[in-house]
Coordinates of N, CA and C in Angstrom, one line a residue:
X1 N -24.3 17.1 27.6 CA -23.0 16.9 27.1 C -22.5 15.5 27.4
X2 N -22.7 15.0 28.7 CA -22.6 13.6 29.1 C -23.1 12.7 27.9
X3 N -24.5 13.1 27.5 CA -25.2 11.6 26.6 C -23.9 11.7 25.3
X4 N -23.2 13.2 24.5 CA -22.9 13.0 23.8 C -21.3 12.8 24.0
X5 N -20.7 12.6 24.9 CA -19.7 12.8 24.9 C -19.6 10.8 25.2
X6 N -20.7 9.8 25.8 CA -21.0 8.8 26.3 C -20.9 8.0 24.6
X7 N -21.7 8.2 24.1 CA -22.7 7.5 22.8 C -21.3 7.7 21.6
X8 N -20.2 9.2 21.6 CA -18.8 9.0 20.8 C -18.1 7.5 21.4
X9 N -17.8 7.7 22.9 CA -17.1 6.7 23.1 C -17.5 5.0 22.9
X10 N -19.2 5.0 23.3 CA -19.5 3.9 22.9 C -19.2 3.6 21.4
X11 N -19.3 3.9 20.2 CA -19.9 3.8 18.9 C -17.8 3.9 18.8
X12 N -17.2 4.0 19.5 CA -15.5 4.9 18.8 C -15.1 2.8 18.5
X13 N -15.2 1.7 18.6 CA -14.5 0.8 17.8 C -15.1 0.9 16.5
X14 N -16.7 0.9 16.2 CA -17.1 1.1 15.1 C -16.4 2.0 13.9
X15 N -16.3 3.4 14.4 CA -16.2 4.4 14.0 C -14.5 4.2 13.5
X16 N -13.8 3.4 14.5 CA -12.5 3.3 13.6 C -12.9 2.2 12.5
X17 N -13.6 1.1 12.7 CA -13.7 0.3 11.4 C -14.0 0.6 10.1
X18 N -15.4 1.8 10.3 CA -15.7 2.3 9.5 C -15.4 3.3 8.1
X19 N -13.9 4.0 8.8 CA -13.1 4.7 8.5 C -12.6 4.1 7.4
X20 N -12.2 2.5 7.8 CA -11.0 1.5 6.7 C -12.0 0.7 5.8
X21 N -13.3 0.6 6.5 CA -14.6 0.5 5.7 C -14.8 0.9 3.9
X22 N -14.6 2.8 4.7 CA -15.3 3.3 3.6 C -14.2 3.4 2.7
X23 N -13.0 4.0 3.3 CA -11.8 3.5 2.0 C -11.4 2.4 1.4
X24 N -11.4 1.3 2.3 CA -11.6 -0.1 1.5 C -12.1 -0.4 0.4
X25 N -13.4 0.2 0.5 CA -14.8 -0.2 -0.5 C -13.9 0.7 -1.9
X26 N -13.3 1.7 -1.3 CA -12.5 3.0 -2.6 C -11.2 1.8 -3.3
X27 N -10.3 1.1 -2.7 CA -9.1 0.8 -2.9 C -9.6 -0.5 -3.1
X28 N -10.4 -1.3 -3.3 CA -10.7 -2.9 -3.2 C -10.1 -3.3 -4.5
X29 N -10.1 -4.5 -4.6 CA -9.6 -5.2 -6.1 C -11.0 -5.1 -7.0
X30 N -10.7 -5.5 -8.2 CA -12.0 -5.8 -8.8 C -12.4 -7.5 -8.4
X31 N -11.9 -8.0 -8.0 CA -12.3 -9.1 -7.5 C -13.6 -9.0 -6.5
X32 N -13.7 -8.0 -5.5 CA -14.7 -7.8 -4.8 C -15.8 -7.1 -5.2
X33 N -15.5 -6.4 -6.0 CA -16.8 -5.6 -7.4 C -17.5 -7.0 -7.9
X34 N -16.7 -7.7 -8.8 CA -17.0 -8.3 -9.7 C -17.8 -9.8 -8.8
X35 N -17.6 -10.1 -7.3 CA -18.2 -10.7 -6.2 C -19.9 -10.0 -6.0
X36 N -19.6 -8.9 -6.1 CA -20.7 -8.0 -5.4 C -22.0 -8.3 -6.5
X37 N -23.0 -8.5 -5.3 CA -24.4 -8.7 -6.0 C -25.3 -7.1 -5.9
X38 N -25.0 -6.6 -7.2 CA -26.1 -5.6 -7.0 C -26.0 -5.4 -9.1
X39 N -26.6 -3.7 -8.6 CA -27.0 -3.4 -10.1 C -25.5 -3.3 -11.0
X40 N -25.8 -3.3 -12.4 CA -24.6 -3.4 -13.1 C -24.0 -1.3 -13.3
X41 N -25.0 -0.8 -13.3 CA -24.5 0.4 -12.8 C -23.8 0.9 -11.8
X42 N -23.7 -0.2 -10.7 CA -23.1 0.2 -9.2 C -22.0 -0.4 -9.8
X43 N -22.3 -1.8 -10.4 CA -20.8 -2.4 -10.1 C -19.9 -1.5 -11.5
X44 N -20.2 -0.7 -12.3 CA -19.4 0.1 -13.1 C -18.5 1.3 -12.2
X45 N -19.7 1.8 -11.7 CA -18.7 3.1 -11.1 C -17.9 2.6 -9.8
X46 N -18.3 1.3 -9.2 CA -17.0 0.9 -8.3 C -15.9 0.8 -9.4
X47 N -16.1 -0.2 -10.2 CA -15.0 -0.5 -11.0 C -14.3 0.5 -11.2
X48 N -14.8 1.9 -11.7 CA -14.0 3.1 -11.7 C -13.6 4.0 -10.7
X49 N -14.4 3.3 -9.6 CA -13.6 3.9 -8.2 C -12.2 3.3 -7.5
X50 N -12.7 1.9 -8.1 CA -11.6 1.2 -7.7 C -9.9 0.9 -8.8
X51 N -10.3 1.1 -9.4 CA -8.9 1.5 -10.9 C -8.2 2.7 -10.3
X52 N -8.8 3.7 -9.9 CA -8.0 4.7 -9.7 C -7.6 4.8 -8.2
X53 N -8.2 3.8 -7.3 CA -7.5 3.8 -6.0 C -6.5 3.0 -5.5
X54 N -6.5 1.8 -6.2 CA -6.1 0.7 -6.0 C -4.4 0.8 -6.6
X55 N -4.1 2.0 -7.3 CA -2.4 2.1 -8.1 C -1.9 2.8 -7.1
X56 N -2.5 3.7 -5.8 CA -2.0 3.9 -5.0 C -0.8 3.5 -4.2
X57 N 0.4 3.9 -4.0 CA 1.4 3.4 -2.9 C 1.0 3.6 -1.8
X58 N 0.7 5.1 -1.3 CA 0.2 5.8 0.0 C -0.7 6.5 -0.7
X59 N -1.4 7.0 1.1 CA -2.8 7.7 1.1 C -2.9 8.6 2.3
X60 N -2.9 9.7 2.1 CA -3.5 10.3 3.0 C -4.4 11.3 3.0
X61 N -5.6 11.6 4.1 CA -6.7 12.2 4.2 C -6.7 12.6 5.8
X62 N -7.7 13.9 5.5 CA -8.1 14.4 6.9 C -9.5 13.9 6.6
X63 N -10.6 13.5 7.9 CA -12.3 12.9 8.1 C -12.3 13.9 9.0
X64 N -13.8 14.0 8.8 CA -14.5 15.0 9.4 C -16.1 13.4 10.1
X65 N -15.7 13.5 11.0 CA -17.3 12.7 11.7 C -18.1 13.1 12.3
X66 N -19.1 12.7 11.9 CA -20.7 13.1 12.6 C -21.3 11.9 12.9
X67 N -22.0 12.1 14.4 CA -22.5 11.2 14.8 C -23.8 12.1 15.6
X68 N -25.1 11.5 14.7 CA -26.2 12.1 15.0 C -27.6 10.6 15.1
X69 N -28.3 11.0 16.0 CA -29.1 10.6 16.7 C -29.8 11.3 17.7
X70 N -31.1 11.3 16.8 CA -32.1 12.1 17.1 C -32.6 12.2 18.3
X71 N -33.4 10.8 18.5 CA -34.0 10.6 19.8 C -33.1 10.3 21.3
X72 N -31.9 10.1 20.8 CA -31.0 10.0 22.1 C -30.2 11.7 22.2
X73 N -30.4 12.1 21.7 CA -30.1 13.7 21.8 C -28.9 13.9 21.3
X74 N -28.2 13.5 20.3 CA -27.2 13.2 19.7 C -26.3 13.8 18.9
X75 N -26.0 14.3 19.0 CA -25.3 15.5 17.4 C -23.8 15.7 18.0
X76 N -22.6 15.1 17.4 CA -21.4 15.3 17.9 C -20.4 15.5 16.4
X77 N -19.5 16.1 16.8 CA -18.9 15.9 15.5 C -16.8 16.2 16.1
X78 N -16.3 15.4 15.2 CA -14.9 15.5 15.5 C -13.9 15.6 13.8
X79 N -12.6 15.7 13.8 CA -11.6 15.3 13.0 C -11.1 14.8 13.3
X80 N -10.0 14.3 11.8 CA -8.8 13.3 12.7 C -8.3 13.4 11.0
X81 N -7.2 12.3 11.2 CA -6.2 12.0 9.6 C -5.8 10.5 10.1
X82 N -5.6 10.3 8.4 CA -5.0 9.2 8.3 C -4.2 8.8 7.6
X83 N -3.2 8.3 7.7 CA -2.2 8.0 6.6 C -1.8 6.6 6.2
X84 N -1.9 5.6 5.2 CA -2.0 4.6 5.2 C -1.0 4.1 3.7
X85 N 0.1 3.0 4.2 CA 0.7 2.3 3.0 C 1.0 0.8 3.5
X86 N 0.6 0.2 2.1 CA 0.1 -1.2 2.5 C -1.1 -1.8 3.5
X87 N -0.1 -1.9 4.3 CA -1.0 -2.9 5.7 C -0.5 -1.8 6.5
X88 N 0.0 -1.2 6.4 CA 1.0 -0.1 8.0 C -0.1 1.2 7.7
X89 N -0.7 2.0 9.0 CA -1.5 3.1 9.1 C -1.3 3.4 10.4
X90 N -1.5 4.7 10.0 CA -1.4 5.9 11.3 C -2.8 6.5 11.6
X91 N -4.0 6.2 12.1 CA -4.7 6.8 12.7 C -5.0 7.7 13.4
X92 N -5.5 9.1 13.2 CA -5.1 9.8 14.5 C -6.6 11.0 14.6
X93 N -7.4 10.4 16.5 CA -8.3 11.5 16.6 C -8.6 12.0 17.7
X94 N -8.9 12.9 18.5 CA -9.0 14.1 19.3 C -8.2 13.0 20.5
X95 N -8.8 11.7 20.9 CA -8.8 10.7 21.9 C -7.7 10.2 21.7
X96 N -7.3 9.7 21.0 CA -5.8 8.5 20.6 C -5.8 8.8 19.5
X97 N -4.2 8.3 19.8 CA -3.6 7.6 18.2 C -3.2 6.4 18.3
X98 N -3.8 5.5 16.9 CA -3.7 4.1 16.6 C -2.5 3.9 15.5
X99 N -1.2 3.3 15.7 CA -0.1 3.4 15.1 C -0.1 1.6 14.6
X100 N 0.4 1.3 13.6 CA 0.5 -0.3 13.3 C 1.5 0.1 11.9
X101 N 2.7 -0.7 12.3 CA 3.3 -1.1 11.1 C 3.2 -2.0 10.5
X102 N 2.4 -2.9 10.8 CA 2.1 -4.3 10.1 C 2.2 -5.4 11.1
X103 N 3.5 -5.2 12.1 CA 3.8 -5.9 13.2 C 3.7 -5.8 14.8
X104 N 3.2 -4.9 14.7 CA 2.9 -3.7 16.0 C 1.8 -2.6 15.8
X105 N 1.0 -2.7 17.3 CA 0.3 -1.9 16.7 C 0.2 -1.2 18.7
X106 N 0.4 0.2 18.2 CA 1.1 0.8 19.5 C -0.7 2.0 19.3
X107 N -1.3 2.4 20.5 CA -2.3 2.8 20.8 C -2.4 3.7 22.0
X108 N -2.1 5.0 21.5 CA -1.9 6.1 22.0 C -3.1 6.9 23.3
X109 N -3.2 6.5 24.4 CA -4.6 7.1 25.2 C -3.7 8.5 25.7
X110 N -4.5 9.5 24.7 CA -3.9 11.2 25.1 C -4.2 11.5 26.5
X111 N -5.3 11.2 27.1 CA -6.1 11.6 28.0 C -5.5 10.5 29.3
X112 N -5.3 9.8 29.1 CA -4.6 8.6 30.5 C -3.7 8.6 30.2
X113 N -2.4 9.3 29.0 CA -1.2 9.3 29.3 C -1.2 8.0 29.0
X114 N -1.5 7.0 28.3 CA -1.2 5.9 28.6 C -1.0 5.6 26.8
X115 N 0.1 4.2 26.8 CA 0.2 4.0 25.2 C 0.6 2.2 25.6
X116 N -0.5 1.4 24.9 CA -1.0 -0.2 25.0 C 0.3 -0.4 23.5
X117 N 1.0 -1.3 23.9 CA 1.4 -2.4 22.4 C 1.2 -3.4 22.7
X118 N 0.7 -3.8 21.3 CA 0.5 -4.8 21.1 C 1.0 -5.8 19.9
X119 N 1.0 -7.2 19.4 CA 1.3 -7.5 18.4 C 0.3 -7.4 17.5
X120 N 0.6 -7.3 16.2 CA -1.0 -7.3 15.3 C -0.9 -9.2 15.2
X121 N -2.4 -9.2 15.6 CA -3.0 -10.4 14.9 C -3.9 -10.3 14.0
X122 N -3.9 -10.6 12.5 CA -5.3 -10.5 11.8 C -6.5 -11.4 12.4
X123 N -5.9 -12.7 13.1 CA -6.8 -13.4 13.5 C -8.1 -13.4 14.8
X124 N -7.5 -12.0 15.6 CA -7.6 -11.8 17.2 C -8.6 -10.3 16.5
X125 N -8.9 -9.6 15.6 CA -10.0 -8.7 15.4 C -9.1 -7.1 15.1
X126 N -7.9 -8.0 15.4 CA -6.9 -6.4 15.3 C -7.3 -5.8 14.2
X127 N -7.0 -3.8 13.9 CA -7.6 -3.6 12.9 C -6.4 -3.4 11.8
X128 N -6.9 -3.5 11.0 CA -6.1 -3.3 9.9 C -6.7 -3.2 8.1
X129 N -6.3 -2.4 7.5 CA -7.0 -2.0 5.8 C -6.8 -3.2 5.6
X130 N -6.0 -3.9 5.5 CA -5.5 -5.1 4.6 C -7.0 -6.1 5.0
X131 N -6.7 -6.4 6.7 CA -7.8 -7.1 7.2 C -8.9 -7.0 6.4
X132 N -9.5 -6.1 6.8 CA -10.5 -5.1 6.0 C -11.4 -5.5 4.9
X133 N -10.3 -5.0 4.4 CA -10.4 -5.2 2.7 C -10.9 -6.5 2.4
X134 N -10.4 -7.8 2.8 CA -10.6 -8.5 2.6 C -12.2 -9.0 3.2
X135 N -12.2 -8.5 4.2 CA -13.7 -9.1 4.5 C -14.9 -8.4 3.9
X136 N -14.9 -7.9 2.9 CA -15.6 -7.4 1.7 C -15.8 -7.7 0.9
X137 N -15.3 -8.7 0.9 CA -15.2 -9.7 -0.9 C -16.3 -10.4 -0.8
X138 N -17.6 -10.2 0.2 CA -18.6 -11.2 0.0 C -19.6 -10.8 0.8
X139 N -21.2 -11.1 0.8 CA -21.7 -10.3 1.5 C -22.8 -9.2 1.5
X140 N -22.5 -8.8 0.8 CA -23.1 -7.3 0.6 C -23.5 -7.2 -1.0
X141 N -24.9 -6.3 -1.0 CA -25.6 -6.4 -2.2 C -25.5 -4.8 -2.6
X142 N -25.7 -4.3 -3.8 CA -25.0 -2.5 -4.1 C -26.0 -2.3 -5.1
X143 N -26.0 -1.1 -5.2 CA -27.4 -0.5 -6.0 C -27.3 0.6 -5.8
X144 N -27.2 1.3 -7.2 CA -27.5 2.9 -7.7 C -28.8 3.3 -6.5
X145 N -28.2 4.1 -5.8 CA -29.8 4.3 -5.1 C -29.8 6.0 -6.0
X146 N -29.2 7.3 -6.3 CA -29.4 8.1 -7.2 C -28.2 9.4 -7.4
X147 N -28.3 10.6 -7.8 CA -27.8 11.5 -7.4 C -27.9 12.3 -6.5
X148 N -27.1 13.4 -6.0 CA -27.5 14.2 -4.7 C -26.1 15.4 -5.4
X149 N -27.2 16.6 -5.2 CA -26.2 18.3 -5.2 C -25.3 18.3 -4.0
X150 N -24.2 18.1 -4.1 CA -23.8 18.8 -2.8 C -23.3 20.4 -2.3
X151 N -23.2 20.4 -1.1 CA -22.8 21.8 -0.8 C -22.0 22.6 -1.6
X152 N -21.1 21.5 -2.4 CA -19.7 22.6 -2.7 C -20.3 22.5 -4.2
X153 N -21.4 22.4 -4.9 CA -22.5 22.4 -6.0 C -22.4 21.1 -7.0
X154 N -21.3 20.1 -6.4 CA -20.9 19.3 -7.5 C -22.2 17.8 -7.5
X155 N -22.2 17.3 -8.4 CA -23.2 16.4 -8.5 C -22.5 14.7 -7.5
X156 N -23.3 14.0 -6.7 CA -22.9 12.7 -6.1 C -23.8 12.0 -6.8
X157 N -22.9 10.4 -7.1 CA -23.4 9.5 -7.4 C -24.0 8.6 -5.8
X158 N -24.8 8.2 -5.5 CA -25.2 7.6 -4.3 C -25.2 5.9 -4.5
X159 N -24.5 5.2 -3.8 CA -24.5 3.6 -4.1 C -24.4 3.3 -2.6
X160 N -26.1 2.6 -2.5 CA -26.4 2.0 -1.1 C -25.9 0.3 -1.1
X161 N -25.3 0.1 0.3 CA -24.2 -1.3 0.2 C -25.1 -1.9 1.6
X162 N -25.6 -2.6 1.3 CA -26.9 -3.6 2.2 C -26.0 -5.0 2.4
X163 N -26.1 -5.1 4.0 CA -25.1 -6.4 4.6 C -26.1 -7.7 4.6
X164 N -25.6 -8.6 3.8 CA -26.2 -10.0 3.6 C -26.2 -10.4 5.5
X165 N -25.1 -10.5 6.2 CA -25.8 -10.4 7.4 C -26.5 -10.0 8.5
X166 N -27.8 -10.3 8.3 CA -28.5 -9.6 9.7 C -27.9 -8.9 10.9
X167 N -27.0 -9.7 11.4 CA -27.1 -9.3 12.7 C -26.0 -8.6 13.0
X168 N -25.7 -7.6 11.9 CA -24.2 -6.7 11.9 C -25.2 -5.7 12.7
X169 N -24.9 -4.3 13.6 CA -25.5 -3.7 14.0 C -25.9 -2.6 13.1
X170 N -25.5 -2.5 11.7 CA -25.8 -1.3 10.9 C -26.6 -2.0 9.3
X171 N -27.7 -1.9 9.2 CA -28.0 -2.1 8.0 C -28.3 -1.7 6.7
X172 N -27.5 -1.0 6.7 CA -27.0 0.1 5.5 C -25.8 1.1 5.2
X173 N -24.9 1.4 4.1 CA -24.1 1.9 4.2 C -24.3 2.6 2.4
X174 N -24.3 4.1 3.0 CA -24.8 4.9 1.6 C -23.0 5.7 1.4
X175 N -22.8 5.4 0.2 CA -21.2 6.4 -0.8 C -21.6 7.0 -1.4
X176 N -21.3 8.4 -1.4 CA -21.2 9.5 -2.1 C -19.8 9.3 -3.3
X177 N -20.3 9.3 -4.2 CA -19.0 9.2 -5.6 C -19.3 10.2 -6.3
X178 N -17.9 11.6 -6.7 CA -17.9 12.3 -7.6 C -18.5 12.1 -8.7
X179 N -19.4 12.0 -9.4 CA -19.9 11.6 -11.0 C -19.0 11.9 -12.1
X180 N -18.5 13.4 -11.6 CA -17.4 13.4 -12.7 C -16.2 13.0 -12.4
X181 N -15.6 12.7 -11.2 CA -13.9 12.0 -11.1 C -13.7 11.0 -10.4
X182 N -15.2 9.7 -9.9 CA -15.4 9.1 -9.5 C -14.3 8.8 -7.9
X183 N -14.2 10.0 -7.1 CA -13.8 10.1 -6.5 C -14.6 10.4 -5.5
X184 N -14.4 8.8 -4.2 CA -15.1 8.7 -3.0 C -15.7 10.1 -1.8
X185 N -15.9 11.0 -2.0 CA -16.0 11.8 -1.0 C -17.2 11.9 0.7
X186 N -18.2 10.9 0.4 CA -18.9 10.7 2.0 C -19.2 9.5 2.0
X187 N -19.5 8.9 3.5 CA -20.7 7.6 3.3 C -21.2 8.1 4.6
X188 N -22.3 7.0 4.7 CA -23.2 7.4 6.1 C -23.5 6.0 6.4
X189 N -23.3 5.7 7.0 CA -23.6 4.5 8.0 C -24.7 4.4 9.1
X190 N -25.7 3.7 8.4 CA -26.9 3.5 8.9 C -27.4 2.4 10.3
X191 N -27.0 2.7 11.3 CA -26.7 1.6 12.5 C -28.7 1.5 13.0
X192 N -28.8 0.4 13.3 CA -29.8 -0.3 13.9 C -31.1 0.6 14.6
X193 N -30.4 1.0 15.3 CA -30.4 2.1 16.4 C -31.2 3.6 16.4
X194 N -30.8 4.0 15.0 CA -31.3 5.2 14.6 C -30.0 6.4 14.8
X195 N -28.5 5.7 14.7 CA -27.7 6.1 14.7 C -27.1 6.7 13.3
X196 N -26.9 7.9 12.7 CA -26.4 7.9 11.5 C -24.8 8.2 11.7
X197 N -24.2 7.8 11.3 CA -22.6 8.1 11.4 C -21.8 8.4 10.5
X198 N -21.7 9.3 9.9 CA -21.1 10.2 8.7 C -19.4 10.2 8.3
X199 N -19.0 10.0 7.7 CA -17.2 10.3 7.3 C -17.3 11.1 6.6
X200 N -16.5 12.4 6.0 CA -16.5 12.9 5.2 C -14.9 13.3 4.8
X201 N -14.4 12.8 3.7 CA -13.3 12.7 3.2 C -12.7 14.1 2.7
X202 N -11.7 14.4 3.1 CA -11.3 15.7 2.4 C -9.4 15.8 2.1
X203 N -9.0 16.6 1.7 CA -7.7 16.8 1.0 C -7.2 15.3 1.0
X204 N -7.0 14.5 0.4 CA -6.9 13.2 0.0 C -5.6 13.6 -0.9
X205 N -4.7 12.8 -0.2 CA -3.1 13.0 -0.9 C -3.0 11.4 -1.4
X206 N -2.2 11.4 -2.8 CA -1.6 10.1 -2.6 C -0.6 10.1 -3.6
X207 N 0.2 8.8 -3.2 CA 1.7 8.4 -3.9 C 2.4 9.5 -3.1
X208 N 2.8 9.9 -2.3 CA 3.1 11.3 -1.0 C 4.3 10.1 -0.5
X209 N 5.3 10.8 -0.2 CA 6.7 10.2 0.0 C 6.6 10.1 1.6
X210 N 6.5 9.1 2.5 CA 5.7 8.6 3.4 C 7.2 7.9 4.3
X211 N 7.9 8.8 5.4 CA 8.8 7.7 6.6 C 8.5 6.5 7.2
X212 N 9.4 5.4 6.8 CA 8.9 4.2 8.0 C 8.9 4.7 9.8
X213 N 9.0 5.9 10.3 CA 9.1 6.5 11.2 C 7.6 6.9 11.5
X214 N 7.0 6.9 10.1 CA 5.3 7.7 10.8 C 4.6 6.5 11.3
X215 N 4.5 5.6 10.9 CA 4.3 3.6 11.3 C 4.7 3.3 12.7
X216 N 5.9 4.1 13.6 CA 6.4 3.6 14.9 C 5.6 4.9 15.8
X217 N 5.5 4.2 17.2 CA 5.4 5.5 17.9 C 6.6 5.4 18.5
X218 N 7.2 6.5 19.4 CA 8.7 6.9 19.8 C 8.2 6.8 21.2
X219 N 8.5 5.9 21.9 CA 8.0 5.7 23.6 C 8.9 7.2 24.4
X220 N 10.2 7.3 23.6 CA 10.7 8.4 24.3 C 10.4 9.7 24.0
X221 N 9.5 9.8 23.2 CA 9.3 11.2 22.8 C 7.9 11.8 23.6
X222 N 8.0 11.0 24.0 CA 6.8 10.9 25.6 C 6.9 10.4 26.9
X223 N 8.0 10.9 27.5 CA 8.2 10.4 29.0 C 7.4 10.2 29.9
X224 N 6.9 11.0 29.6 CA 5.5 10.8 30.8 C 3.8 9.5 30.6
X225 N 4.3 9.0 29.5 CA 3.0 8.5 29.2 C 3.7 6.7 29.6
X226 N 2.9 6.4 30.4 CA 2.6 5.2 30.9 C 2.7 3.9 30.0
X227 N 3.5 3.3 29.6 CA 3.8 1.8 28.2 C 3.0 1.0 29.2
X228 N 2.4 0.2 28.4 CA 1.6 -1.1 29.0 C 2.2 -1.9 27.7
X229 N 3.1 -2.9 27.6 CA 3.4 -3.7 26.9 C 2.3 -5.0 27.0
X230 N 1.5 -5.2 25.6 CA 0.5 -6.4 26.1 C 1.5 -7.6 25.2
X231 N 2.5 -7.6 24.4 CA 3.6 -8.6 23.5 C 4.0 -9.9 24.5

């Protein structure tokens, strides 16, 4: 229980990048399709993944993650949700919640009682979709790798996304795409390691009437948790 409860926390910055990763690649512009070196079949069904995500105001989803590795004895699995408009997202899984309204980004430790603010810097590695998004626009080569039946019997399109840089620690990243509503539903992330790391997307809301209130955390609505102001 130690190796797996160790190997979550190591891999947990990834695992949040990953997250804005795999929806990014869903919401990108066609500017970053029409950048992308791969097959002209990949770059079609982004194009129609990305048309229909991209008119979006807001977005919300619950993820289901797996994190499996064989030889280190590995198999963990958690949830969490997300709620996301614009640059502002609410993060939230078993461990913390990651709050940013674009100007703040307030970081919830359940377990230490403790909650870090910070200012968002895009420049300093802070996370953010917007950030994100953008560092996708180059890089990466795509290719129809094929179909796959899934559990719920519907047919997936599979488009494997190979990082022009070596020395990122994951060398592959495989999307599951609805074939018939081109609608994102898994990827797996292929780390160095022999790490597979899984998202699996589910009840996906969007254009959903969304408070600037879900973007702030309320320091008082938690007395007891410990502010570290880093501003």
């Amino acid at each position: 229980m130690k190796g797996i409860n160790f190997s979550l926390n190591f891999y947990r910055p990834v695992l949040w990048m990953a997250l804005f990763y795999i929806l990014g690649m869903a919401i990108t512009t066609n500017t970053t399709i029409a950048n992308a070196q791969g097959s002209a079949d990949a770059k079609r069904l982004l194009d129609k993944m990305s048309e229909k995500y991209r008119a979006y105001k807001s977005l919300k989803a619950s993820y289901t993650l797996t994190i499996v590795n064989k030889d280190q004895g590995v198999n963990t699995r958690e949830t969490g949700s997300l709620i996301m408009k614009g640059e502002k997202y609410n993060l939230e899984s078993p461990d913390f919640n990651r709050i940013c309204d674009g100007k703040i980004v307030w970081t919830h430790f359940k377990d230490q009682a403790e909650v870090q603010i910070n200012r968002y810097n895009a420049n300093s590695g802070d996370l953010s979709p917007a950030q994100l998004f953008t560092a996708y626009k180059k890089g990466y080569k795509y290719a129809i790798n094929g179909t796959e039946k899934g559990k719920d019997g519907k047919t997936y399109t599979t488009i494997d996304l190979t990082p022009d840089n070596k020395d990122l620690p994951f060398f592959k990243v495989r999307l599951f795409v609805n074939s018939t509503t081109n609608v994102l539903q898994k990827a797996i992330i292929f780390n160095k390691n022999g790490t597979h790391i899984t998202y699996e997307l589910k009840n996906i809301q969007t254009n959903t009437a969304v408070g600037e209130t879900t973007f702030m955390f309320d320091t008082n609505a938690y007395p007891d948790v410990e502010v570290i102001d880093l501003r």
